[in-house]
Tab-separated table of C-alpha atoms and ligand atoms in Angstrom:
chain	number	residue	atom	x	y	z
A	1	MET	CA	-25.908	-29.430	9.319
A	2	SER	CA	-27.098	-28.079	5.741
A	3	THR	CA	-29.218	-24.904	5.632
A	4	LEU	CA	-29.308	-25.106	1.701
A	5	THR	CA	-32.604	-24.500	0.375
A	6	CYS	CA	-32.433	-25.559	-3.287
A	7	ASP	CA	-31.331	-28.584	-4.832
A	8	THR	CA	-28.708	-26.910	-7.226
A	9	CYS	CA	-26.961	-25.439	-3.740
A	10	VAL	CA	-27.038	-28.822	-2.462
A	11	ALA	CA	-25.232	-30.476	-5.457
A	12	VAL	CA	-22.765	-27.097	-5.612
A	13	ASP	CA	-21.934	-27.956	-1.717
A	14	SER	CA	-21.457	-31.336	-2.210
A	15	PHE	CA	-19.352	-30.756	-5.677
A	16	PHE	CA	-17.066	-28.257	-4.262
A	17	SER	CA	-16.071	-30.159	-1.284
A	18	GLY	CA	-13.323	-32.631	0.224
A	19	LYS	CA	-10.432	-33.415	-2.104
A	20	ARG	CA	-11.455	-31.194	-4.853
A	21	ALA	CA	-11.317	-28.437	-2.673
A	22	LYS	CA	-8.108	-29.409	-1.106
A	23	LYS	CA	-6.485	-29.670	-4.250
A	24	LYS	CA	-7.559	-26.353	-5.913
A	25	TYR	CA	-6.039	-24.583	-2.671
A	26	LYS	CA	-3.189	-26.484	-2.871
A	27	LYS	CA	-2.680	-25.182	-6.499
A	28	TYR	CA	-3.603	-21.697	-5.425
A	29	LEU	CA	-0.835	-21.838	-3.073
A	30	LYS	CA	1.582	-22.573	-5.199
A	31	SER	CA	0.761	-20.785	-8.381
A	32	GLY	CA	-2.050	-18.063	-7.105
A	33	ALA	CA	-5.401	-17.305	-9.317
A	34	ASP	CA	-6.534	-18.737	-12.317
A	35	GLN	CA	-5.440	-16.633	-15.155
A	36	SER	CA	-8.871	-15.266	-15.975
A	37	THR	CA	-9.401	-14.559	-12.217
A	38	LYS	CA	-6.194	-12.461	-12.051
A	39	LYS	CA	-7.355	-10.471	-14.856
A	40	LEU	CA	-10.011	-9.339	-12.881
A	41	ILE	CA	-8.346	-8.869	-9.834
A	42	ALA	CA	-6.244	-6.594	-11.786
A	43	ALA	CA	-9.092	-4.362	-13.357
A	44	LEU	CA	-10.709	-3.936	-9.988
A	45	ILE	CA	-7.395	-2.901	-8.305
A	46	GLU	CA	-6.511	-0.614	-11.548
A	47	ASN	CA	-9.679	1.294	-10.526
A	48	ASP	CA	-8.644	1.631	-6.954
A	49	VAL	CA	-10.178	-0.008	-4.303
A	50	GLU	CA	-8.805	1.871	-1.113
A	51	GLY	CA	-11.447	1.864	1.725
A	52	ILE	CA	-14.029	0.258	-0.632
A	53	THR	CA	-16.391	-2.833	0.414
A	54	LEU	CA	-16.662	-5.924	-1.411
A	55	LEU	CA	-19.680	-8.534	-1.649
A	56	ASP	CA	-17.807	-11.850	-2.907
A	57	ILE	CA	-20.566	-13.940	-3.933
A	58	GLY	CA	-19.219	-17.868	-4.470
A	59	GLY	CA	-15.716	-16.634	-3.953
A	60	GLY	CA	-14.592	-20.068	-3.210
A	61	LEU	CA	-10.955	-20.533	-1.296
A	62	GLY	CA	-10.937	-16.316	-1.917
A	63	ALA	CA	-8.901	-15.352	-4.460
A	64	ILE	CA	-10.793	-12.100	-5.131
A	65	HIS	CA	-11.601	-10.901	-1.704
A	66	HIS	CA	-8.179	-11.979	0.039
A	67	GLU	CA	-6.234	-9.934	-2.759
A	68	LEU	CA	-8.428	-6.841	-3.005
A	69	ILE	CA	-8.155	-6.734	0.847
A	70	GLU	CA	-4.530	-6.962	0.545
A	71	ALA	CA	-5.080	-3.778	-2.069
A	72	GLY	CA	-6.714	-1.713	0.619
A	73	ALA	CA	-10.419	-2.833	0.623
A	74	SER	CA	-11.680	-2.317	3.788
A	75	SER	CA	-13.947	-5.289	4.361
A	76	ALA	CA	-15.400	-8.066	2.386
A	77	LYS	CA	-18.322	-9.982	2.641
A	78	CYS	CA	-18.104	-13.557	1.484
A	79	ALA	CA	-21.398	-15.759	0.727
A	80	ASP	CA	-20.783	-19.217	-0.536
A	81	ALA	CA	-22.928	-22.373	-1.129
A	82	SER	CA	-19.469	-24.646	-0.259
A	83	ALA	CA	-18.936	-25.302	3.488
A	84	ASP	CA	-15.296	-26.601	2.459
A	85	TYR	CA	-14.364	-23.251	0.732
A	86	ILE	CA	-15.751	-21.010	3.138
A	87	ALA	CA	-13.389	-23.224	5.614
A	88	ILE	CA	-10.237	-23.058	3.498
A	89	SER	CA	-10.678	-19.417	2.885
A	90	LYS	CA	-11.113	-18.551	6.590
A	91	THR	CA	-7.724	-20.655	6.835
A	92	GLU	CA	-6.241	-18.214	4.133
A	93	GLY	CA	-7.416	-15.180	6.009
A	94	GLU	CA	-5.768	-16.090	9.436
A	95	ARG	CA	-2.521	-16.986	7.307
A	96	ARG	CA	-2.648	-13.626	5.934
A	97	ASN	CA	-3.711	-11.825	8.877
A	98	HIS	CA	-6.618	-9.760	7.931
A	99	SER	CA	-9.513	-12.294	9.045
A	100	GLU	CA	-11.172	-9.624	10.866
A	101	LYS	CA	-12.234	-7.518	7.649
A	102	LEU	CA	-13.898	-10.863	6.340
A	103	SER	CA	-17.652	-12.124	7.142
A	104	TYR	CA	-18.693	-15.246	5.906
A	105	HIS	CA	-22.153	-15.951	5.268
A	106	TYR	CA	-22.905	-19.983	4.219
A	107	GLY	CA	-26.005	-20.390	1.845
A	108	ASN	CA	-27.578	-19.492	-1.274
A	109	TYR	CA	-27.174	-15.949	-2.197
A	110	ILE	CA	-30.584	-15.366	-3.108
A	111	ASP	CA	-31.460	-16.481	0.116
A	112	LEU	CA	-28.915	-14.227	2.248
A	113	ALA	CA	-29.265	-11.114	-0.230
A	114	GLU	CA	-31.540	-9.376	2.018
A	115	GLU	CA	-28.975	-9.672	4.880
A	116	LEU	CA	-25.993	-8.882	3.266
A	117	GLY	CA	-27.195	-5.955	1.920
A	118	SER	CA	-24.911	-3.476	-0.638
A	119	ALA	CA	-21.646	-3.409	-1.263
A	120	ASP	CA	-19.191	-0.642	-3.484
A	121	ILE	CA	-17.775	-3.854	-5.385
A	122	VAL	CA	-19.918	-7.126	-6.468
A	123	THR	CA	-18.128	-9.977	-7.880
A	124	LEU	CA	-19.291	-13.257	-8.803
A	125	ASP	CA	-16.263	-15.562	-10.340
A	126	LYS	CA	-17.562	-18.391	-12.438
A	127	VAL	CA	-20.627	-18.767	-10.358
A	128	ILE	CA	-23.526	-18.221	-12.446
A	129	CYS	CA	-22.646	-21.332	-14.842
A	130	CYS	CA	-23.238	-23.521	-11.517
A	131	PHE	CA	-26.645	-22.091	-11.099
A	132	ASP	CA	-29.597	-22.542	-13.207
A	133	ASP	CA	-31.680	-19.483	-12.376
A	134	MET	CA	-29.278	-16.876	-13.714
A	135	LYS	CA	-31.677	-13.936	-14.084
A	136	GLU	CA	-32.404	-14.041	-10.361
A	137	LEU	CA	-28.963	-14.331	-9.210
A	138	VAL	CA	-27.599	-11.868	-11.637
A	139	ALA	CA	-30.806	-9.662	-10.816
A	140	ILE	CA	-30.470	-9.648	-7.240
A	141	SER	CA	-26.596	-9.406	-6.918
A	142	SER	CA	-26.302	-6.464	-9.224
A	143	SER	CA	-28.935	-4.690	-7.738
A	144	LYS	CA	-26.688	-4.533	-4.576
A	145	ALA	CA	-23.594	-3.196	-6.191
A	146	THR	CA	-23.090	0.652	-5.658
A	147	GLU	CA	-20.030	0.913	-8.102
A	148	LEU	CA	-18.687	-1.898	-9.894
A	149	TYR	CA	-20.266	-5.248	-10.263
A	150	ALA	CA	-18.143	-7.990	-12.105
A	151	LEU	CA	-18.516	-11.468	-13.534
A	152	ILE	CA	-16.544	-14.175	-14.822
A	153	PHE	CA	-18.475	-16.806	-16.737
A	154	PRO	CA	-17.807	-19.335	-19.874
A	155	ARG	CA	-18.367	-17.995	-23.535
A	156	ASN	CA	-20.978	-19.493	-25.347
A	157	LYS	CA	-19.283	-20.997	-28.476
A	158	TRP	CA	-19.589	-24.315	-30.206
A	159	TRP	CA	-16.490	-26.004	-27.994
A	160	THR	CA	-17.680	-24.685	-24.476
A	161	ARG	CA	-20.947	-26.148	-25.399
A	162	LEU	CA	-19.571	-29.207	-26.254
A	163	ILE	CA	-17.328	-29.280	-22.994
A	164	VAL	CA	-20.753	-28.462	-21.139
A	165	ILE	CA	-22.205	-31.448	-22.826
A	166	PHE	CA	-20.032	-33.860	-22.161
A	167	GLY	CA	-19.171	-32.449	-18.562
A	168	ASN	CA	-22.855	-32.913	-17.691
A	169	MET	CA	-22.762	-36.406	-19.276
A	170	MET	CA	-20.350	-37.423	-16.878
A	171	PHE	CA	-21.426	-36.086	-13.935
A	172	ALA	CA	-24.683	-37.893	-14.765
A	173	LEU	CA	-23.100	-41.078	-15.301
A	174	LEU	CA	-21.111	-40.449	-12.099
A	175	GLY	CA	-24.408	-39.973	-10.231
A	176	LYS	CA	-23.572	-36.471	-9.373
A	177	GLY	CA	-26.072	-33.642	-9.299
A	178	PHE	CA	-23.703	-31.045	-10.115
A	179	ARG	CA	-24.697	-29.304	-13.791
A	180	ILE	CA	-22.622	-26.717	-15.534
A	181	HIS	CA	-24.830	-23.798	-17.268
A	182	LEU	CA	-24.272	-21.732	-19.994
A	183	HIS	CA	-26.068	-18.674	-20.206
A	184	PRO	CA	-26.202	-16.559	-23.138
A	185	GLU	CA	-23.938	-13.462	-22.758
A	186	LYS	CA	-26.777	-11.351	-24.193
A	187	GLU	CA	-28.801	-12.702	-21.538
A	188	VAL	CA	-26.679	-11.852	-18.683
A	189	GLU	CA	-25.970	-8.408	-19.667
A	190	ALA	CA	-29.407	-7.675	-20.490
A	191	VAL	CA	-30.204	-8.060	-16.515
A	192	VAL	CA	-27.255	-6.349	-15.818
A	193	GLU	CA	-27.717	-3.088	-18.054
A	194	GLY	CA	-31.531	-3.565	-16.870
A	195	ASN	CA	-30.133	-2.443	-12.945
A	196	GLY	CA	-28.034	0.667	-14.614
A	197	PHE	CA	-24.614	-0.769	-15.338
A	198	GLU	CA	-22.235	-0.420	-18.188
A	199	ARG	CA	-19.596	-2.190	-19.540
A	200	VAL	CA	-16.200	-1.004	-18.509
A	201	PHE	CA	-13.662	-3.712	-19.193
A	202	TYR	CA	-13.940	-7.313	-20.912
A	203	TYR	CA	-11.270	-10.007	-21.714
A	204	ASN	CA	-11.678	-13.136	-22.561
A	205	ASN	CA	-9.474	-16.364	-23.069
A	206	ILE	CA	-10.532	-19.352	-24.832
A	207	LEU	CA	-13.209	-20.342	-21.879
A	208	TRP	CA	-13.816	-17.475	-19.914
A	209	GLN	CA	-14.908	-13.699	-20.235
A	210	VAL	CA	-14.338	-11.522	-17.630
A	211	ILE	CA	-16.880	-8.435	-17.588
A	212	VAL	CA	-16.772	-5.437	-15.330
A	213	TYR	CA	-19.606	-3.137	-15.338
A	214	GLY	CA	-19.716	0.434	-14.215
A	215	LYS	CA	-22.798	2.170	-12.413
A	216	LYS	CA	-23.952	4.843	-15.076
A	217	VAL	CA	-24.111	8.225	-13.465
B	1	LIG	C1	-16.630	-23.008	-9.796
B	1	LIG	S1	-16.667	-22.234	-8.073
B	1	LIG	C2	-15.891	-20.836	-8.359
B	1	LIG	C3	-14.997	-20.718	-7.044
B	1	LIG	C4	-14.164	-19.349	-6.995
B	1	LIG	N1	-14.969	-17.848	-7.522
B	1	LIG	C5	-13.052	-19.619	-8.290
B	1	LIG	O1	-13.133	-19.118	-9.137
B	1	LIG	O2	-12.320	-20.298	-7.779
B	1	LIG	C6	-18.201	-21.708	-8.099
B	1	LIG	C7	-18.490	-21.408	-6.480
B	1	LIG	O3	-19.854	-20.660	-6.654
B	1	LIG	C8	-20.495	-20.910	-5.475
B	1	LIG	N2	-21.809	-21.089	-5.496
B	1	LIG	C9	-22.386	-21.429	-6.514
B	1	LIG	N3	-24.031	-20.906	-6.719
B	1	LIG	C10	-24.236	-20.371	-5.287
B	1	LIG	C11	-25.118	-19.619	-5.052
B	1	LIG	N4	-26.491	-19.535	-5.476
B	1	LIG	N5	-24.896	-19.154	-3.556
B	1	LIG	C12	-23.743	-19.173	-3.243
B	1	LIG	N6	-22.597	-19.376	-3.657
B	1	LIG	C13	-22.787	-20.141	-4.816
B	1	LIG	C14	-19.935	-22.365	-5.322
B	1	LIG	O4	-20.140	-22.907	-3.783
B	1	LIG	C15	-18.504	-22.074	-5.262
B	1	LIG	O5	-17.776	-21.863	-4.425
């Protein structure tokens, strides 16, 4: 029974489910996380994650939380609007024997934010591009990070704009409610900086940008 309170999250839950989720897990077991996610994990681990707490929002099958726990993080709260991704991440946690360090929270993070509280590191890997209200999602989630706040989201370039237009047309034709959202980097960054953060790491490939922000002292 769904406990999702917004249409965007209902569409997200239905999109990241079933065969799509299983296929992604199979790929992950074979070749690990996506290249951009590997860059983010490496950047976070370089900062030393021993004993830190993590809040992984939209972590999906869990590349970030599983790797950070193995690198020494003490615990991870995983908030996700996809029930199937949560189920897969639980399986992976059991496979790696560290389930006791993970807690799972199904729903729209915005509804869960108060209950989940803060963490040393907060991550949103390819999440804000699935969500229409970037400002609320980023404002609330960045206010919960005490040390580092990390995002991966698409670059706003002509080719990514084309991909988004065609992708969303396809989803509409197929009758899917899911849409990709391109959020201009400056708008995203203004919200994060408003919560007292500055960039400490940046990487991009042709599609994605990986940004880690550190809390200003
Ligand atoms: C494109 S997938 C990325 C999954 C994973 N981070 C990865 O890179 O493989 C987007 C994820 O964000 C989640 N998501 C999107 N909006 C969310 C929201 N408002 N609250 C919680 N989870 C959300 C989806 O359920 C999904 O797991």
